Coordinates of C-alpha atoms and ligand atoms in Angstrom, one line a residue:
V93 CA 0.0 0.0 0.0
S94 CA 1.4 3.4 -0.9
T95 CA 1.5 5.6 2.1
S96 CA 1.1 8.7 -0.1
A97 CA -2.5 7.6 -0.3
L98 CA -2.9 8.0 3.5
V99 CA -5.1 10.9 4.3
P100 CA -5.7 12.1 7.8
V101 CA -9.0 10.9 9.4
V102 CA -9.7 14.5 10.2
E103 CA -8.2 17.9 9.1
S104 CA -7.8 19.6 12.5
V105 CA -6.6 23.0 11.1
R106 CA -6.7 24.5 7.6
W107 CA -7.6 27.6 5.7
S108 CA -11.3 28.6 5.3
P109 CA -12.3 28.5 1.6
D110 CA -11.7 32.2 1.2
R111 CA -8.4 31.9 3.2
R112 CA -9.5 34.9 5.3
A113 CA -9.8 32.7 8.4
V114 CA -8.3 29.6 10.1
R115 CA -10.8 26.7 10.2
I116 CA -10.4 24.4 13.1
V117 CA -12.2 21.4 14.5
D118 CA -13.3 22.4 18.0
Q119 CA -11.6 19.8 20.1
R120 CA -13.4 20.9 23.2
R121 CA -16.6 19.4 21.8
L122 CA -15.4 16.1 20.6
P123 CA -16.5 13.3 20.6
A124 CA -20.1 14.5 21.3
E125 CA -20.2 17.0 18.6
F126 CA -18.1 17.7 15.4
I127 CA -18.0 21.4 15.1
E128 CA -15.7 23.5 12.9
R129 CA -14.9 27.1 13.9
D130 CA -13.4 29.9 11.9
L131 CA -10.8 32.1 13.7
A132 CA -10.0 35.5 12.2
T133 CA -8.6 37.7 14.9
T134 CA -5.7 37.6 17.3
D135 CA -8.1 37.3 20.2
E136 CA -10.0 34.4 18.6
V137 CA -6.7 32.6 17.9
C138 CA -5.4 33.1 21.4
D139 CA -8.7 32.0 22.9
A140 CA -8.9 28.8 20.8
I141 CA -5.3 27.8 21.7
R142 CA -5.6 28.7 25.4
T143 CA -8.9 26.7 25.8
L144 CA -7.6 23.7 23.8
A145 CA -10.2 24.1 21.0
V146 CA -7.1 23.5 19.0
R147 CA -4.3 21.6 20.7
G148 CA -1.3 19.3 20.2
A149 CA 2.1 21.0 19.6
P150 CA 2.2 20.9 15.8
A151 CA -1.5 21.9 15.3
I152 CA -1.0 24.8 17.7
G153 CA 2.0 25.9 15.7
I154 CA 0.1 25.7 12.4
C155 CA -2.9 27.5 13.9
G156 CA -0.7 30.2 15.4
A157 CA 1.1 30.8 12.1
M158 CA -2.1 30.9 10.1
G159 CA -3.8 33.0 12.7
L160 CA -1.1 35.6 12.6
V161 CA -1.6 35.8 8.8
V162 CA -5.4 36.3 8.9
A163 CA -5.1 38.8 11.8
A164 CA -2.5 40.7 9.8
A165 CA -4.6 40.7 6.7
R166 CA -7.5 42.2 8.6
A167 CA -5.4 44.8 10.3
N168 CA -5.6 46.9 7.1
A169 CA -2.3 48.5 7.9
A170 CA -1.5 51.5 5.7
T171 CA 2.2 51.2 5.9
R172 CA 4.8 48.5 6.4
D173 CA 5.8 49.9 9.7
A174 CA 2.3 49.9 11.0
L175 CA 1.9 46.3 9.8
S176 CA 5.2 45.1 11.4
G177 CA 4.2 46.7 14.7
F178 CA 0.9 44.8 14.5
I179 CA 2.6 41.5 13.6
G180 CA 5.1 41.8 16.5
D181 CA 2.4 42.5 19.1
S182 CA 0.1 39.8 17.7
A183 CA 2.8 37.2 17.5
A184 CA 3.9 37.9 21.1
R185 CA 0.3 37.5 22.4
I186 CA -0.2 34.2 20.5
A187 CA 3.2 32.8 21.6
A188 CA 2.3 33.5 25.2
T189 CA -0.8 31.3 25.2
R190 CA 1.0 28.0 25.6
P191 CA 4.7 28.1 26.5
T192 CA 5.8 24.4 26.7
G193 CA 5.5 23.3 23.1
V194 CA 8.3 24.7 20.9
N195 CA 6.3 24.4 17.7
L196 CA 4.3 27.6 18.4
A197 CA 7.2 29.9 18.8
W198 CA 9.0 28.2 15.9
A199 CA 6.1 28.6 13.5
L200 CA 5.4 32.2 14.5
D201 CA 9.1 33.0 14.0
R202 CA 9.0 31.5 10.5
V203 CA 6.0 33.7 9.5
Q204 CA 7.6 36.8 11.0
R205 CA 10.8 36.2 9.1
A206 CA 8.8 35.8 5.9
A207 CA 7.2 39.1 6.6
A208 CA 10.5 40.8 7.4
G209 CA 12.1 39.3 4.2
S210 CA 9.3 40.5 1.9
A211 CA 9.8 43.7 -0.1
G212 CA 6.7 45.6 -1.2
D213 CA 3.6 47.0 0.3
P214 CA 1.6 45.5 3.2
G215 CA -0.5 43.4 0.8
D216 CA 2.7 41.7 -0.5
V217 CA 3.9 41.2 3.1
V218 CA 0.7 39.4 4.0
E219 CA 0.9 37.3 0.9
A220 CA 4.5 36.2 1.8
M221 CA 3.3 35.4 5.3
R222 CA 0.4 33.3 3.8
R223 CA 2.8 31.3 1.7
E224 CA 5.0 30.6 4.7
A225 CA 2.1 29.5 6.8
T226 CA 0.8 27.2 4.0
A227 CA 4.3 25.7 3.7
I228 CA 4.3 25.0 7.5
L229 CA 1.0 23.2 7.1
D230 CA 2.2 21.2 4.1
E231 CA 5.5 20.4 5.6
D232 CA 3.9 19.1 8.8
R233 CA 1.6 16.9 6.8
A234 CA 4.6 15.4 4.9
M235 CA 6.6 15.0 8.2
C236 CA 3.7 13.1 9.8
R237 CA 3.7 10.7 6.9
R238 CA 7.4 10.1 7.1
I239 CA 7.2 9.5 10.9
G240 CA 4.6 6.9 10.1
V241 CA 6.8 5.2 7.5
N242 CA 9.9 5.4 9.7
G243 CA 8.1 4.2 12.8
V244 CA 6.1 1.3 11.4
V245 CA 9.2 -0.9 11.4
L246 CA 8.9 -1.0 15.2
L247 CA 5.5 -2.5 15.0
S248 CA 4.7 -6.2 14.4
D249 CA 1.5 -8.0 13.6
G250 CA -0.8 -8.1 16.6
V251 CA 1.2 -5.5 18.5
R252 CA -0.4 -3.9 21.5
V253 CA 0.6 -0.2 21.7
L254 CA 0.0 2.0 24.7
T255 CA -0.3 5.7 24.0
H256 CA -0.9 8.8 26.1
C257 CA -2.8 12.0 25.4
N258 CA -3.5 12.7 21.7
A259 CA -0.6 12.8 19.2
G260 CA -2.7 12.0 16.2
A261 CA -4.4 13.7 13.3
L262 CA -6.2 16.1 15.7
A263 CA -2.8 17.3 17.0
T264 CA -1.1 17.9 13.7
G265 CA -1.7 18.9 10.1
G266 CA -1.4 15.3 8.9
I267 CA -1.8 11.8 10.3
G268 CA -0.2 12.6 13.6
T269 CA 3.1 11.7 15.2
A270 CA 2.8 8.9 17.7
L271 CA -0.3 7.6 15.9
A272 CA 1.3 7.9 12.4
P273 CA 3.0 4.5 12.6
L274 CA -0.3 3.0 13.7
Y275 CA -2.1 4.4 10.7
V276 CA 0.6 3.3 8.3
G277 CA 0.7 -0.1 9.9
A278 CA -3.0 -0.5 9.6
E279 CA -2.8 0.6 6.0
R280 CA -0.2 -2.2 5.4
G281 CA -2.5 -4.8 7.0
L282 CA -0.9 -5.1 10.4
R283 CA -3.4 -5.9 13.1
I284 CA -2.7 -3.3 15.8
Q285 CA -4.4 -2.9 19.1
A286 CA -4.3 0.5 20.6
L287 CA -4.4 1.0 24.4
V288 CA -5.3 4.6 25.2
D289 CA -4.7 6.3 28.5
E290 CA -7.7 8.5 29.2
T291 CA -5.3 11.3 30.1
R292 CA -6.6 13.2 33.1
P293 CA -7.6 15.9 33.6
L294 CA -8.9 16.9 30.2
L295 CA -9.3 13.4 28.7
Q296 CA -7.5 13.9 25.4
G297 CA -7.0 10.1 25.3
S298 CA -10.6 9.0 25.8
R299 CA -12.2 11.9 24.0
L300 CA -9.8 12.5 21.1
T301 CA -7.4 9.6 20.5
A302 CA -10.1 7.0 20.9
W303 CA -12.4 9.0 18.6
E304 CA -9.9 9.2 15.8
L305 CA -8.6 5.7 16.1
A306 CA -12.1 4.3 16.1
R307 CA -12.9 6.4 13.1
A308 CA -9.9 4.8 11.3
G309 CA -11.1 1.4 12.3
I310 CA -8.2 0.6 14.6
P311 CA -9.2 -1.6 17.6
T312 CA -9.0 0.7 20.6
T313 CA -9.2 0.1 24.4
V314 CA -9.4 3.0 26.8
I315 CA -7.8 2.6 30.2
T316 CA -7.6 4.9 33.2
D317 CA -4.1 6.4 33.5
S318 CA -3.5 4.4 36.7
T319 CA -4.2 1.1 34.9
A320 CA -1.1 1.2 32.7
G321 CA 1.2 -0.4 35.4
A322 CA -1.1 -3.3 36.0
L323 CA -1.4 -4.1 32.3
M324 CA 2.4 -3.9 31.9
Q325 CA 2.7 -6.3 34.8
R326 CA 0.4 -8.7 33.1
R327 CA 2.4 -8.5 29.9
D328 CA -0.5 -6.9 28.1
V329 CA 1.5 -4.0 26.6
D330 CA 4.2 -4.6 24.0
L331 CA 5.4 -1.0 23.6
C332 CA 4.6 2.6 24.5
L333 CA 4.5 5.3 21.8
V334 CA 3.9 8.9 22.6
G335 CA 4.3 12.3 21.1
A336 CA 6.1 15.4 22.6
D337 CA 5.7 19.1 22.9
R338 CA 9.5 19.8 23.0
V339 CA 12.5 17.6 22.9
A340 CA 15.7 19.1 24.3
A341 CA 19.2 18.8 22.8
N342 CA 20.0 15.9 25.2
G343 CA 16.8 14.0 24.3
D344 CA 14.8 14.9 27.4
V345 CA 11.1 14.9 26.4
A346 CA 8.4 17.3 27.5
N347 CA 5.0 15.8 26.9
K348 CA 1.5 15.6 28.5
I349 CA 1.5 15.1 32.2
G350 CA 1.6 11.4 33.0
T351 CA 4.1 10.6 30.3
Y352 CA 7.0 10.4 32.7
P353 CA 5.4 7.8 35.1
L354 CA 4.6 5.8 32.0
A355 CA 8.3 5.8 31.0
V356 CA 9.3 4.8 34.5
L357 CA 6.8 1.9 34.4
A358 CA 8.0 0.8 30.9
R359 CA 11.6 0.7 32.1
H360 CA 10.7 -1.3 35.1
H361 CA 8.9 -3.8 33.0
G362 CA 11.4 -4.0 30.2
I363 CA 8.9 -2.5 27.6
P364 CA 10.2 -0.2 24.9
F365 CA 9.2 3.5 25.3
Y366 CA 9.2 5.3 22.0
V367 CA 8.7 9.0 21.3
A368 CA 7.6 10.3 17.8
I369 CA 8.1 13.9 16.8
P370 CA 8.4 16.0 13.7
T371 CA 11.8 17.8 13.6
S372 CA 9.9 21.0 14.3
T373 CA 9.5 19.7 17.9
L374 CA 13.2 19.4 18.4
D375 CA 14.7 22.4 20.3
P376 CA 18.5 22.3 20.0
D377 CA 18.7 25.6 21.9
T378 CA 17.3 24.0 25.1
P379 CA 20.2 21.9 26.5
S380 CA 18.0 19.7 28.8
G381 CA 14.5 19.3 30.1
E382 CA 15.4 21.3 33.2
S383 CA 15.1 24.5 31.3
I384 CA 11.7 23.7 29.7
R385 CA 9.0 25.9 31.0
I386 CA 6.0 23.8 32.1
E387 CA 2.6 25.3 31.6
E388 CA 0.5 25.4 34.7
R389 CA -3.2 25.3 34.0
D390 CA -6.3 26.3 36.0
P391 CA -6.7 24.1 39.1
L392 CA -10.4 23.8 38.4
E393 CA -9.6 21.4 35.5
V394 CA -8.5 19.0 38.3
L395 CA -11.1 19.8 40.9
E396 CA -14.0 19.5 38.4
A397 CA -15.0 16.9 35.8
G398 CA -17.0 18.1 32.8
G399 CA -17.6 21.4 34.6
V400 CA -19.0 19.7 37.7
R401 CA -17.1 19.9 41.0
V402 CA -15.9 16.5 42.1
A403 CA -13.2 17.4 44.7
A404 CA -14.2 18.3 48.3
E405 CA -14.6 22.0 48.9
G406 CA -11.8 23.9 50.6
V407 CA -8.9 22.0 48.8
S408 CA -6.5 23.2 46.2
A409 CA -5.1 21.4 43.2
R410 CA -1.8 21.3 41.2
N411 CA -2.2 21.2 37.5
P412 CA 1.0 21.2 35.5
A413 CA 0.0 20.4 31.9
F414 CA 3.3 18.6 31.0
D415 CA 6.1 16.6 32.6
V416 CA 9.7 15.9 31.5
T417 CA 10.8 12.3 30.7
P418 CA 14.6 12.1 31.1
A419 CA 16.3 10.9 27.9
E420 CA 17.7 7.8 29.7
L421 CA 14.1 6.4 29.9
V422 CA 13.5 6.8 26.1
S423 CA 14.2 3.8 23.9
A424 CA 14.2 5.7 20.7
I425 CA 13.0 8.9 19.1
I426 CA 11.2 8.5 15.8
T427 CA 11.3 11.6 13.5
D428 CA 10.6 12.4 9.9
T429 CA 14.3 11.8 9.2
G430 CA 14.6 8.3 10.8
I431 CA 14.8 6.5 14.1
H432 CA 17.3 7.9 16.6
W433 CA 18.7 5.7 19.2
P434 CA 20.5 6.7 22.5
P435 CA 22.7 8.4 23.3
F436 CA 20.8 11.4 21.9
D437 CA 22.5 14.5 20.7
F438 CA 20.3 17.0 19.0
A439 CA 22.4 20.0 19.7
H440 CA 22.9 20.5 15.9
G441 CA 19.4 19.1 14.9
V442 CA 19.1 15.8 13.1
Ligands
MRU506 O1 -2.3 19.9 26.2 P1 -2.3 19.3 24.8 O2 -3.5 18.5 24.6 O3 -2.0 20.3 23.7 O4 -1.1 18.3 24.9 C1 -0.7 17.6 23.8 C2 0.4 16.6 24.0 O5 1.0 16.5 25.0 C3 0.8 15.8 22.8 O6 1.3 14.6 23.1 C4 1.9 16.6 22.0 O7 1.5 17.9 21.8 C5 2.3 15.9 20.8 S1 1.1 16.1 19.5 C6 1.6 15.5 18.1

């Protein structure tokens, strides 16, 4: 089967038909409702990213880049100076929404460079930005496919793969990162069983990963996050495969909270722990995980479930959105350029 035929089960972020807005699938509403939303202003883009209407490091980067373009187009700036002032302010606001994933800052930087490098009037500048944002989307789609092709060799027929959060089509411009090898494997006729951590507190696993895998026809079992250890102990997990929001130069991996304990469990049980990322998630400028800023989210996300208070009154909560898995617990990092084995050294990219 040619993997070039693989299309994502869902397009989570793209241009609206007139390209004056960014069209996203509202991930807050899945799986109950499939609703698409158009974002056209800096405020709308920031709000969508902050509230996880659009989420997953690559998708956030794409949305931020495209959002900057549509906001700039609507700014109707009369001069290049006015436009570049608007772009700088807008990019800073979008970048501040979610600090842990490197893709957002990286994508905004690319679009800003395209703007700075364009000669001509404000209309030309916006066109150059639009081309760059489109390239970011297209490149992400291609990188996802290559991650799938590179990673599928780690899967065998009947393999039981445990994943955490959502690193699939919903989180990217293409077929995903951690889920890409599963999609390519299924396309090639491998029987794959997905085990999906529900991923407290916002349930990206049970709401999103399970939804898109089921839509693709891949047998999927949802487990509570705390069940992973027991299943590994029973030899019911063959390997773990997760995405990442930022990978430091030494191979330390920032990913959804709960990834680190999974890696510790996998090591204890002798189960491979793989991380799949596009090269846009590599951050050679960050030497190790220690310097990765971890986003802290609203404690109410922990104290409530589906908007209903479940924790006793009068208590507080901690809600870091991500954790850092030390490189020593990572068996391999799958990227669009190949499979990288320890010891990792990404100080000069891949
Ligand atoms: O808070 P989220 O849902 O944006 O967190 C997403 C993750 O942690 C993903 O695993 C990561 O962004 C990789 S997505 C290809």
